Short mmCIF file of C-alpha atoms in Angstrom, two decimals:
data_model
loop_
_atom_site.label_atom_id
_atom_site.label_comp_id
_atom_site.label_asym_id
_atom_site.label_seq_id
_atom_site.Cartn_x
_atom_site.Cartn_y
_atom_site.Cartn_z
CA UNK A 1 -7.83 124.67 129.83
CA UNK A 2 -8.41 121.23 128.50
CA UNK A 3 -6.43 118.55 128.92
CA UNK A 4 -6.76 114.91 126.98
CA UNK A 5 -6.27 111.47 128.33
CA UNK A 6 -5.97 109.10 125.55
CA UNK A 7 -6.14 105.75 127.88
CA UNK A 8 -5.89 102.00 126.38
CA UNK A 9 -7.58 103.05 122.46
CA UNK A 10 -8.13 100.30 120.47
CA UNK A 11 -9.30 99.84 116.82
CA UNK A 12 -10.34 97.14 115.75
CA UNK A 13 -12.42 96.83 112.03
CA UNK A 14 -15.08 95.16 111.16
CA UNK A 15 -12.71 92.68 108.56
CA UNK A 16 -10.56 92.28 112.04
CA UNK A 17 -7.98 93.98 111.05
CA UNK A 18 -6.94 95.74 114.39
CA UNK A 19 -5.51 99.08 113.97
CA UNK A 20 -4.28 101.01 116.82
CA UNK A 21 -3.09 98.83 120.42
CA UNK A 22 -3.54 100.64 123.77
CA UNK A 23 -2.76 103.84 122.75
CA UNK A 24 -2.70 105.88 126.16
CA UNK A 25 -1.52 108.74 125.98
CA UNK A 26 -1.87 111.96 128.27
CA UNK A 27 -1.35 115.80 126.52
CA UNK A 28 -1.00 118.74 128.45
CA UNK A 29 -2.90 121.79 128.12
CA UNK A 30 -1.45 123.84 125.60
CA UNK A 31 0.12 121.19 124.59
CA UNK A 32 1.93 120.04 120.29
CA UNK A 33 1.49 115.88 119.95
CA UNK A 34 2.61 115.11 116.08
CA UNK A 35 2.30 111.20 115.53
CA UNK A 36 4.77 110.86 113.08
CA UNK A 37 4.81 107.21 112.27
CA UNK A 38 5.61 105.21 108.11
CA UNK A 39 2.28 104.25 106.18
CA UNK A 40 -0.14 101.86 107.87
CA UNK A 41 1.94 102.51 111.14
CA UNK A 42 -2.04 103.45 112.91
CA UNK A 43 -1.82 108.01 113.77
CA UNK A 44 -4.67 109.05 111.29
CA UNK A 45 -7.24 106.57 112.86
CA UNK A 46 -6.09 107.05 116.43
CA UNK A 47 -6.52 111.23 115.05
CA UNK A 48 -9.80 110.30 113.41
CA UNK A 49 -10.69 107.62 116.73
CA UNK A 50 -9.76 111.80 119.00
CA UNK A 51 -12.18 113.23 116.03
CA UNK A 52 -15.18 111.04 116.01
CA UNK A 53 -14.97 110.15 113.27
CA UNK A 54 -13.85 106.21 113.83
CA UNK A 55 -15.50 105.08 116.42
CA UNK A 56 -13.70 104.00 119.56
CA UNK A 57 -13.00 99.86 119.27
CA UNK A 58 -12.13 99.99 122.97
CA UNK A 59 -10.51 102.42 125.37
CA UNK A 60 -11.70 105.60 126.83
CA UNK A 61 -10.92 109.13 125.48
CA UNK A 62 -11.52 111.78 127.88
CA UNK A 63 -11.48 115.02 127.15
CA UNK A 64 -11.44 117.93 130.34
CA UNK A 65 -12.17 114.92 132.41
CA UNK A 66 -15.35 114.19 130.58
CA UNK A 67 -15.87 111.16 128.63
CA UNK A 68 -16.80 111.46 125.33
CA UNK A 69 -16.11 108.22 123.42
CA UNK A 70 -19.19 107.84 122.69
CA UNK A 71 -20.15 111.40 121.92
CA UNK A 72 -20.54 112.32 118.11
CA UNK A 73 -18.32 114.44 116.23
CA UNK A 74 -19.98 117.97 116.91
CA UNK A 75 -20.89 118.13 120.29
CA UNK A 76 -16.53 116.89 120.96
CA UNK A 77 -15.35 121.15 120.40
CA UNK A 78 -12.65 119.43 118.17
CA UNK A 79 -10.89 120.82 114.37
CA UNK A 80 -9.36 119.29 111.82
CA UNK A 81 -7.77 120.76 109.31
CA UNK A 82 -7.16 118.03 106.42
CA UNK A 83 -4.41 117.73 104.02
CA UNK A 84 -6.81 118.08 101.08
CA UNK A 85 -8.82 121.17 102.90
CA UNK A 86 -12.20 119.59 102.27
CA UNK A 87 -12.37 123.32 101.48
CA UNK A 88 -16.59 123.85 99.67
CA UNK A 89 -14.95 125.24 96.45
CA UNK A 90 -18.29 127.55 95.88
CA UNK A 91 -18.32 129.58 98.67
CA UNK A 92 -15.66 132.56 98.77
CA UNK A 93 -12.99 132.29 101.49
CA UNK A 94 -14.34 134.47 103.67
CA UNK A 95 -18.08 132.38 103.81
CA UNK A 96 -15.64 128.96 104.43
CA UNK A 97 -14.42 130.19 107.05
CA UNK A 98 -17.78 131.92 108.65
CA UNK A 99 -19.96 128.79 107.29
CA UNK A 100 -19.46 126.25 110.46
CA UNK A 101 -19.74 129.52 112.44
CA UNK A 102 -23.31 130.01 111.02
CA UNK A 103 -24.56 126.42 110.63
CA UNK A 104 -23.78 127.33 114.83
CA UNK A 105 -26.66 130.27 114.03
CA UNK A 106 -23.89 132.34 115.98
CA UNK A 107 -24.47 136.46 116.32
CA UNK A 108 -24.21 137.46 112.21
CA UNK A 109 -21.13 140.20 113.54
CA UNK A 110 -20.09 138.19 115.69
CA UNK A 111 -19.16 135.18 112.95
CA UNK A 112 -17.60 138.52 110.83
CA UNK A 113 -15.89 139.04 113.84
CA UNK A 114 -13.94 135.84 114.64
CA UNK A 115 -13.40 135.28 110.83
CA UNK A 116 -11.94 138.68 110.64
CA UNK A 117 -9.50 138.46 112.57
CA UNK A 118 -8.68 134.15 111.79
CA UNK A 119 -8.13 136.08 108.17
CA UNK A 120 -5.94 138.51 110.19
CA UNK A 121 -3.44 136.04 111.65
CA UNK A 122 -3.45 133.54 108.93
CA UNK A 123 -2.51 136.71 106.45
CA UNK A 124 -5.89 135.66 104.38
CA UNK A 125 -7.51 139.68 105.13
CA UNK A 126 -6.68 140.54 101.17
CA UNK A 127 -8.05 137.07 99.76
CA UNK A 128 -11.27 136.66 101.52
CA UNK A 129 -13.59 136.81 98.73
CA UNK A 130 -11.67 135.51 96.30
CA UNK A 131 -12.33 131.45 95.71
CA UNK A 132 -9.97 128.28 97.23
CA UNK A 133 -9.16 127.94 93.29
CA UNK A 134 -8.19 131.58 93.28
CA UNK A 135 -4.93 130.45 95.40
CA UNK A 136 -2.11 129.17 95.92
CA UNK A 137 -1.77 125.40 97.67
CA UNK A 138 -0.48 127.54 101.11
CA UNK A 139 -2.93 129.48 101.26
CA UNK A 140 -5.75 127.06 100.69
CA UNK A 141 -4.02 125.32 103.21
CA UNK A 142 -4.10 128.41 105.68
CA UNK A 143 -8.21 128.62 105.08
CA UNK A 144 -8.14 125.54 105.95
CA UNK A 145 -7.21 125.90 109.13
CA UNK A 146 -8.65 129.78 109.73
CA UNK A 147 -11.74 127.28 109.55
CA UNK A 148 -10.78 125.94 112.32
CA UNK A 149 -9.57 129.36 114.02
CA UNK A 150 -12.98 130.98 114.35
CA UNK A 151 -14.81 127.82 115.79
CA UNK A 152 -11.88 128.28 119.39
CA UNK A 153 -11.82 124.86 119.33
CA UNK A 154 -10.52 123.06 122.53
CA UNK A 155 -8.92 121.28 120.13
CA UNK A 156 -7.06 121.38 116.87
CA UNK A 157 -6.60 118.25 114.53
CA UNK A 158 -4.29 118.40 111.68
CA UNK A 159 -3.43 114.81 109.09
CA UNK A 160 -1.32 116.18 108.01
CA UNK A 161 -2.01 119.18 106.08
CA UNK A 162 1.51 119.97 104.63
CA UNK A 163 1.51 116.59 102.49
CA UNK A 164 0.62 118.34 99.57
CA UNK A 165 2.47 120.98 99.43
CA UNK A 166 5.79 121.51 97.55
CA UNK A 167 8.86 121.72 99.97
CA UNK A 168 9.36 125.14 99.95
CA UNK A 169 5.95 126.29 100.98
CA UNK A 170 6.15 122.98 103.38
CA UNK A 171 8.64 124.51 105.35
CA UNK A 172 6.59 128.31 105.62
CA UNK A 173 3.57 126.88 106.35
CA UNK A 174 5.84 124.71 109.12
CA UNK A 175 6.46 128.11 110.24
CA UNK A 176 3.29 128.86 110.82
CA UNK A 177 1.91 126.11 113.01
CA UNK A 178 4.44 126.54 114.96
CA UNK A 179 3.65 130.77 115.85
CA UNK A 180 -0.27 129.65 115.51
CA UNK A 181 -0.12 127.21 117.90
CA UNK A 182 2.06 129.49 120.31
CA UNK A 183 0.11 132.24 119.56
CA UNK A 184 -3.70 130.78 120.19
CA UNK A 185 -1.65 128.39 123.07
CA UNK A 186 -4.46 125.63 121.95
CA UNK A 187 -4.35 121.91 122.67
CA UNK A 188 -3.20 120.71 119.05
CA UNK A 189 -2.86 117.09 117.89
CA UNK A 190 -0.74 117.16 114.74
CA UNK A 191 -0.70 113.59 112.20
CA UNK A 192 2.62 113.36 110.03
CA UNK A 193 4.66 110.72 108.43
CA UNK A 194 8.08 113.56 108.12
CA UNK A 195 10.99 112.95 110.62
CA UNK A 196 11.60 116.53 110.10
CA UNK A 197 8.06 118.38 110.58
CA UNK A 198 7.47 115.22 114.19
CA UNK A 199 11.14 116.97 115.21
CA UNK A 200 9.82 120.66 114.77
CA UNK A 201 6.88 121.25 115.67
CA UNK A 202 6.86 118.69 118.04
CA UNK A 203 6.58 119.98 121.49
CA UNK A 204 6.11 115.77 122.52
CA UNK A 205 6.31 113.08 119.68
CA UNK A 206 4.20 109.84 119.54
CA UNK A 207 6.19 107.03 117.05
CA UNK A 208 4.01 105.04 115.65
CA UNK A 209 4.98 101.35 114.17
CA UNK A 210 2.04 98.58 113.44
CA UNK A 211 -0.73 100.02 115.62
CA UNK A 212 1.82 100.34 118.46
CA UNK A 213 3.02 103.21 120.51
CA UNK A 214 6.81 103.33 120.26
CA UNK A 215 7.77 105.68 122.43
CA UNK A 216 6.97 108.80 123.59
CA UNK A 217 8.90 111.98 124.51
CA UNK A 218 10.83 114.98 123.48
CA UNK A 219 12.56 115.35 119.64
CA UNK A 220 15.33 115.64 121.58
CA UNK A 221 14.56 112.48 123.48
CA UNK A 222 13.22 110.30 120.48
CA UNK A 223 16.45 111.71 118.56
CA UNK A 224 19.36 111.33 121.72
CA UNK A 225 17.78 108.19 123.45
CA UNK A 226 15.91 105.92 120.67
CA UNK A 227 13.89 103.42 122.84
CA UNK A 228 14.28 100.23 120.32
CA UNK A 229 15.71 99.54 116.98
CA UNK A 230 12.60 101.13 115.07
CA UNK A 231 12.26 104.58 116.43
CA UNK A 232 16.50 104.76 115.69
CA UNK A 233 15.43 104.07 112.27
CA UNK A 234 12.66 105.62 111.39
CA UNK A 235 14.08 109.57 113.27
CA UNK A 236 16.64 110.83 111.23
CA UNK A 237 18.10 111.42 108.78
CA UNK A 238 19.39 110.28 106.45
CA UNK A 239 18.94 107.03 108.90
CA UNK A 240 20.99 106.04 111.51
CA UNK A 241 23.77 102.04 110.25
CA UNK A 242 23.00 99.53 111.53
CA UNK A 243 25.21 96.74 112.34
CA UNK A 244 25.83 93.54 114.40
CA UNK A 245 28.56 93.51 116.45
CA UNK A 246 29.72 91.40 118.77
CA UNK A 247 30.58 92.87 122.52
CA UNK A 248 34.62 91.74 123.67
CA UNK A 249 37.19 93.00 125.53
CA UNK A 250 36.11 97.30 125.51
CA UNK A 251 35.62 96.76 122.05
CA UNK A 252 32.12 95.79 119.59
CA UNK A 253 33.65 94.09 116.67
CA UNK A 254 32.32 92.41 113.74
CA UNK A 255 34.42 90.95 110.33
CA UNK A 256 34.54 94.26 108.89
CA UNK A 257 35.85 96.80 111.20
CA UNK A 258 36.96 97.58 115.13
CA UNK A 259 35.60 100.14 117.38
CA UNK A 260 37.22 101.26 121.06
CA UNK A 261 33.85 101.53 123.85
CA UNK A 262 34.17 104.36 126.13
CA UNK A 263 33.95 103.68 129.65
CA UNK A 264 30.47 104.71 129.65
CA UNK A 265 29.59 102.33 127.06
CA UNK A 266 30.94 99.35 129.18
CA UNK A 267 29.25 100.27 131.69
CA UNK A 268 26.03 99.70 130.16
CA UNK A 269 27.54 96.44 128.07
CA UNK A 270 28.29 95.15 131.14
CA UNK A 271 25.39 92.41 130.29
CA UNK A 272 26.58 91.67 127.02
CA UNK A 273 30.28 91.19 126.75
CA UNK A 274 30.86 88.12 124.82
CA UNK A 275 27.09 88.53 122.90
CA UNK A 276 25.98 89.88 120.06
CA UNK A 277 24.11 93.42 119.68
CA UNK A 278 23.23 95.72 117.76
CA UNK A 279 24.88 99.11 117.57
CA UNK A 280 23.54 102.43 115.72
CA UNK A 281 25.73 105.07 114.49
CA UNK A 282 24.42 107.68 113.66
CA UNK A 283 26.00 109.78 110.52
CA UNK A 284 26.44 113.02 111.69
CA UNK A 285 28.86 110.74 114.78
CA UNK A 286 30.99 108.85 112.31
CA UNK A 287 34.13 111.32 111.69
CA UNK A 288 36.94 111.79 109.50
CA UNK A 289 40.00 110.52 111.27
CA UNK A 290 40.63 107.34 112.78
CA UNK A 291 40.56 103.27 112.08
CA UNK A 292 37.80 102.66 109.93
CA UNK A 293 38.21 102.29 106.13
CA UNK A 294 35.25 103.51 104.79
CA UNK A 295 35.54 103.11 100.33
CA UNK A 296 33.64 105.87 99.24
CA UNK A 297 30.55 105.67 96.42
CA UNK A 298 28.82 108.43 96.94
CA UNK A 299 30.04 112.12 97.75
CA UNK A 300 27.09 114.37 98.12
CA UNK A 301 27.97 118.06 98.43
CA UNK A 302 24.34 120.03 100.80
CA UNK A 303 25.71 122.55 101.68
CA UNK A 304 26.85 123.31 104.70
CA UNK A 305 27.42 119.08 105.08
CA UNK A 306 28.13 116.75 102.42
CA UNK A 307 26.88 113.17 102.51
CA UNK A 308 29.17 109.85 101.98
CA UNK A 309 28.07 107.07 100.99
CA UNK A 310 30.15 104.16 100.98
CA UNK A 311 31.33 100.83 102.03
CA UNK A 312 32.72 99.41 105.71
CA UNK A 313 34.08 95.85 103.99
CA UNK A 314 30.15 94.25 103.82
CA UNK A 315 28.71 96.44 105.01
CA UNK A 316 26.72 99.72 104.29
CA UNK A 317 28.31 103.27 105.62
CA UNK A 318 26.43 106.86 104.96
CA UNK A 319 28.52 109.95 106.72
CA UNK A 320 27.71 113.44 106.88
CA UNK A 321 30.53 115.50 107.08
CA UNK A 322 30.25 119.01 108.09
CA UNK A 323 32.64 119.99 105.59
CA UNK A 324 32.39 120.59 101.52
CA UNK A 325 34.24 116.67 100.76
CA UNK A 326 35.20 115.97 96.94
CA UNK A 327 35.57 112.81 97.64
CA UNK A 328 35.56 110.67 94.84
CA UNK A 329 33.74 107.55 93.98
CA UNK A 330 35.93 104.60 94.77
CA UNK A 331 38.14 106.72 97.31
CA UNK A 332 39.17 105.44 100.80
CA UNK A 333 38.40 107.68 104.20
CA UNK A 334 39.61 106.70 107.57
CA UNK A 335 36.47 107.20 110.08
CA UNK A 336 35.91 106.78 113.53
CA UNK A 337 32.68 105.65 115.53
CA UNK A 338 31.60 108.65 118.50
CA UNK A 339 28.52 108.25 119.92
CA UNK A 340 27.01 104.57 119.58
CA UNK A 341 23.82 103.10 120.27
CA UNK A 342 22.30 99.80 120.87
CA UNK A 343 20.28 97.79 121.30
CA UNK A 344 19.22 94.16 122.47
CA UNK A 345 19.36 91.81 119.72
CA UNK A 346 16.61 90.02 120.06
CA UNK A 347 13.81 92.48 122.10
CA UNK A 348 15.68 95.79 119.65
CA UNK A 349 14.89 97.49 122.32
CA UNK A 350 17.65 99.52 123.89
CA UNK A 351 19.91 98.47 126.10
CA UNK A 352 20.30 100.94 128.72
CA UNK A 353 21.42 100.89 132.78
CA UNK B 1 -12.37 146.09 114.40
CA UNK B 2 -13.83 145.43 118.56
CA UNK B 3 -13.87 149.17 118.20
CA UNK B 4 -16.03 149.55 115.56
CA UNK B 5 -20.14 149.49 116.78
CA UNK B 6 -22.38 147.21 115.27
CA UNK B 7 -23.90 148.75 112.73
CA UNK B 8 -19.97 149.46 111.61
CA UNK B 9 -19.46 145.64 111.98
CA UNK B 10 -23.20 145.29 109.28
CA UNK B 11 -21.82 147.77 106.69
CA UNK B 12 -18.20 146.42 106.64
CA UNK B 13 -19.33 142.84 106.46
CA UNK B 14 -21.16 144.38 102.83
CA UNK B 15 -17.96 143.54 101.96
CA UNK B 16 -16.76 140.14 102.10
CA UNK B 17 -20.99 138.87 102.20
CA UNK B 18 -23.40 138.87 98.65
CA UNK B 19 -26.37 140.16 98.82
CA UNK B 20 -28.50 136.97 98.15
CA UNK B 21 -31.84 138.44 100.46
CA UNK B 22 -32.07 140.61 97.47
CA UNK B 23 -30.45 137.56 95.02
CA UNK B 24 -33.04 134.70 96.26
CA UNK B 25 -36.09 137.34 96.15
CA UNK B 26 -35.45 137.57 92.11
CA UNK B 27 -35.54 134.04 92.13
CA UNK B 28 -38.75 133.79 93.60
CA UNK B 29 -40.56 136.08 91.20
CA UNK B 30 -39.03 134.04 88.46
CA UNK B 31 -41.27 131.18 89.83
CA UNK B 32 -43.56 132.54 90.62
CA UNK B 33 -43.91 133.98 87.20
CA UNK B 34 -43.62 130.01 86.01
CA UNK B 35 -46.42 129.43 87.49
CA UNK B 36 -48.28 132.47 85.38
CA UNK B 37 -47.82 131.30 82.71
CA UNK B 38 -47.78 127.93 83.00
CA UNK B 39 -51.24 128.61 83.93
CA UNK B 40 -52.10 130.39 81.17
CA UNK B 41 -50.20 128.36 78.17
CA UNK B 42 -52.16 125.10 80.18
CA UNK B 43 -55.81 127.27 78.76
CA UNK B 44 -57.66 125.67 76.34
CA UNK B 45 -60.22 127.89 75.28
CA UNK B 46 -60.80 127.43 71.62
CA UNK B 47 -58.11 127.78 69.97
CA UNK B 48 -58.18 131.67 71.80
CA UNK B 49 -54.88 131.81 72.69
CA UNK B 50 -53.34 130.71 69.43
CA UNK B 51 -53.01 133.73 67.95
CA UNK B 52 -50.19 135.73 67.81
CA UNK B 53 -49.99 137.53 71.19
CA UNK B 54 -48.70 134.31 72.38
CA UNK B 55 -45.52 134.17 70.29
CA UNK B 56 -45.13 137.96 72.23
CA UNK B 57 -45.89 136.74 75.37
CA UNK B 58 -43.31 133.50 74.84
CA UNK B 59 -40.59 135.18 73.45
CA UNK B 60 -41.27 138.09 76.34
CA UNK B 61 -41.12 135.21 78.84
CA UNK B 62 -38.10 133.81 77.98
CA UNK B 63 -36.41 137.63 77.67
CA UNK B 64 -38.74 137.89 81.32
CA UNK B 65 -36.69 135.20 82.94
CA UNK B 66 -32.68 135.73 81.25
CA UNK B 67 -33.26 139.33 83.09
CA UNK B 68 -34.28 137.97 85.85
CA UNK B 69 -32.13 135.82 86.26
CA UNK B 70 -28.96 138.16 85.10
CA UNK B 71 -30.24 140.92 87.59
CA UNK B 72 -29.66 137.99 90.53
CA UNK B 73 -26.87 136.72 89.60
CA UNK B 74 -26.02 141.39 89.88
CA UNK B 75 -27.89 142.31 92.46
CA UNK B 76 -25.52 139.43 94.51
CA UNK B 77 -23.42 140.81 93.32
CA UNK B 78 -23.83 144.66 95.04
CA UNK B 79 -24.78 145.67 90.99
CA UNK B 80 -26.12 148.65 90.79
CA UNK B 81 -27.53 149.17 87.16
CA UNK B 82 -29.79 145.92 88.25
CA UNK B 83 -31.69 146.41 91.19
CA UNK B 84 -32.96 148.89 88.86
CA UNK B 85 -32.93 145.85 86.39
CA UNK B 86 -35.33 144.46 89.10
CA UNK B 87 -36.82 146.74 89.73
CA UNK B 88 -38.06 147.81 85.99
CA UNK B 89 -39.25 144.09 86.14
CA UNK B 90 -41.71 144.59 88.78
CA UNK B 91 -43.19 147.27 86.88
CA UNK B 92 -43.64 145.47 83.66
CA UNK B 93 -44.77 142.28 85.50
CA UNK B 94 -47.44 144.22 87.02
CA UNK B 95 -48.21 145.38 82.92
CA UNK B 96 -48.32 142.71 82.45
CA UNK B 97 -52.11 141.91 84.12
CA UNK B 98 -53.19 144.10 81.57
CA UNK B 99 -52.70 142.55 78.96
CA UNK B 100 -53.53 139.02 78.20
CA UNK B 101 -54.59 138.48 81.91
CA UNK B 102 -57.47 141.64 81.18
CA UNK B 103 -57.83 141.05 78.13
CA UNK B 104 -59.14 137.53 78.73
CA UNK B 105 -61.54 138.00 80.88
CA UNK B 106 -62.94 140.83 79.52
CA UNK B 107 -63.77 138.48 76.05
CA UNK B 108 -66.82 136.02 75.63
CA UNK B 109 -66.12 132.44 75.22
CA UNK B 110 -65.71 131.67 72.16
CA UNK B 111 -66.80 127.55 72.93
CA UNK B 112 -70.25 126.91 71.23
CA UNK B 113 -72.43 126.58 74.39
CA UNK B 114 -70.88 128.48 76.46
CA UNK B 115 -70.39 132.19 75.53
CA UNK B 116 -72.26 133.06 78.63
CA UNK B 117 -68.71 132.85 80.16
CA UNK B 118 -65.11 134.42 79.31
CA UNK B 119 -62.15 133.29 78.19
CA UNK B 120 -60.24 133.20 81.56
CA UNK B 121 -62.46 133.06 84.32
CA UNK B 122 -63.21 134.86 87.62
CA UNK B 123 -60.25 132.36 90.29
CA UNK B 124 -58.24 132.06 87.29
CA UNK B 125 -57.49 136.19 86.39
CA UNK B 126 -57.52 136.25 90.31
CA UNK B 127 -55.05 133.14 90.21
CA UNK B 128 -52.48 134.40 87.73
CA UNK B 129 -53.11 138.17 88.60
CA UNK B 130 -52.03 136.99 91.58
CA UNK B 131 -48.98 135.33 90.44
CA UNK B 132 -48.58 138.82 88.57
CA UNK B 133 -48.94 140.73 91.08
CA UNK B 134 -46.30 138.53 94.17
CA UNK B 135 -43.14 138.92 91.19
CA UNK B 136 -43.74 142.14 90.24
CA UNK B 137 -43.58 142.08 94.66
CA UNK B 138 -40.78 140.64 95.52
CA UNK B 139 -39.39 141.68 92.30
CA UNK B 140 -38.88 145.74 92.85
CA UNK B 141 -38.46 144.45 97.06
CA UNK B 142 -35.38 142.71 95.75
CA UNK B 143 -34.33 145.90 93.80
CA UNK B 144 -35.63 148.50 96.51
CA UNK B 145 -33.38 146.10 98.74
CA UNK B 146 -30.31 145.38 96.50
CA UNK B 147 -30.05 150.11 96.02
CA UNK B 148 -30.47 150.58 100.03
CA UNK B 149 -27.16 147.36 100.72
CA UNK B 150 -25.65 148.63 96.75
CA UNK B 151 -24.99 152.74 98.51
CA UNK B 152 -24.16 151.51 101.83
CA UNK B 153 -21.97 148.89 100.90
CA UNK B 154 -20.33 151.72 97.91
CA UNK B 155 -20.38 154.99 100.45
CA UNK B 156 -18.45 152.23 103.26
CA UNK B 157 -16.30 151.28 100.66
CA UNK B 158 -15.65 155.42 99.65
CA UNK B 159 -14.77 155.40 103.98
CA UNK B 160 -11.83 153.22 104.21
CA UNK B 161 -10.68 154.45 100.74
CA UNK B 162 -11.03 157.57 102.23
CA UNK B 163 -9.87 156.00 105.32
CA UNK B 164 -6.07 154.36 103.84
CA UNK B 165 -5.46 157.49 101.97
CA UNK B 166 -5.74 159.59 105.47
CA UNK B 167 -2.93 157.00 106.99
#
C-alpha cells in the first residue's frame, strides 16, 4: 500500500515568489493522479516537492502514514521519470536500468532478474545492449520508465514524459503508461499541460492555475461540471464558447442571440434573474438547426467531425458537428445550444444549486 | 528467469554486462608499466641509457600501451583474441626484465669515481622488476578471466540459439 497525503503544501522561493498555494490532496494506493494546467501554474513544482527535489516551504507530505516532508529524496522511495529522459549516454539500456540498484548494492542476480522483467514489460528486451543514442524517442522514454520500474518504488512521478515525442508516438506511449499503471497497480502522479493526456490517463485530475488548485475530480467531472471559468476554458478541445448573457424570463440573451433555458437551468439560475452571468457552451453542444445564425469563417474537416468557426453577431463561436460538412466562408448556419454551463460573473465560480 | 538457478542467471548476465574486471586489470597493468618506464627514463647514469636500445624501449612502450588499451576494450566485449593478446603482452612484460633492468643492474656505473656501483642500483632493480611482474600478472589474469568468460558466454549463446531453433 502506498497512500500519499499532501497537506497544505506551499512553495515560496527565496525571491519571495510563491509558486504553490495551500495544495491539499489525498491520493489512494494505485491511483493515477494527473496534475494539469498551463505553464507556470505550479504543477511541476508540486511534483518536485513530492520527489524531494524542491524544499517544501510549508505543509506536510505524508507517504504511507510517515511524514517525509524533511526527508531527502533517496529515502522517500519514489521514482521519477523526466521529460528529457535523463539517461546516461555512455551506458547501455541494461546498465541504465540496473544503475540505481547497483548503487543500492543489491545482489547482481536479483538486479538482472528485475531488469529483464522490466524490459519484458516495456518490450525492451531486444534493446538491452544498445546505448540511448541508438534508440528512438519512445524507446528512450520506455528506458526511463524501466529505470523507475526496477526500483519498485512506492510512488511513480512523471514530469511531462511525453512532451518530447511526436503525436503518434505520444498516443502509443500514453497507452503503454496506462497499461503499465494497471499492470503494476502503482500509485502514480503525472504532470502534463496536455489535457488529452490528463483526460485519458487520470483516475483523478488536479487542475491548477497560478499556483492554486482550481478543481480536483474525475475526468468526466472536470469536463461535465467545471468548477469555475478557468477549468471550463482549459479542459476541452476546442475550448468552451463563453458569452456574457442576461438571464430573464426563461431565456439567456445578449445583443447577438437569445437562447431558451431548460427548466433545470431556470431552477439553477433562480437567484440570477435579471442579472448577467457567463454562459459556456462546448463546441459539441452546438448543434445544427435552431434560431442562432452562425456566419461561417472556417470549415475544418477532422474525419469524423467538422470544426466550424465563425461569428454570431460580434461574438466568436466554434461548433463541432458530427457530420462531414463543406461550408464555405460566408455561409450561414442555423444552430442551437444544447447543454449549457453558467458561471457567476464576479466570482467566476460555476452556478449550482 | 525465475525458473533458472543462480548459475544460469550469472551466465545470462554476461549477455548484457561488459567484462569490466579484465578491462580494469589491463588498465592497471598499463599503470604499472608507466611506473616502470618513468623510473628507467628518469635515471641519469652518465649517459648509459642514451643509446640505441632506449629508442627500441620507447617505441615498445608506445606499442605496448596502445595494444594493451585495445586489448582492454576487446576483453571488455568478450573478444577471445584480445584475451590471448593480453596473455602474450604479459609474457613479454616478464621478458622485458631481462632486457634493460637486468643488463643495467649488471653493468658497472660509468660515472667516474662510482665504478664499484652498477648502473641500476639493487633498490631500483627490485622496484622496476616488481612493476613489470605486477604488470605481467595483471595482464595474464585479465587474459585468463577473459578467456573463461568469453568461452562461457559463447557456449551459453550457442545453447540459447539451439533452444530457439527447437522452439
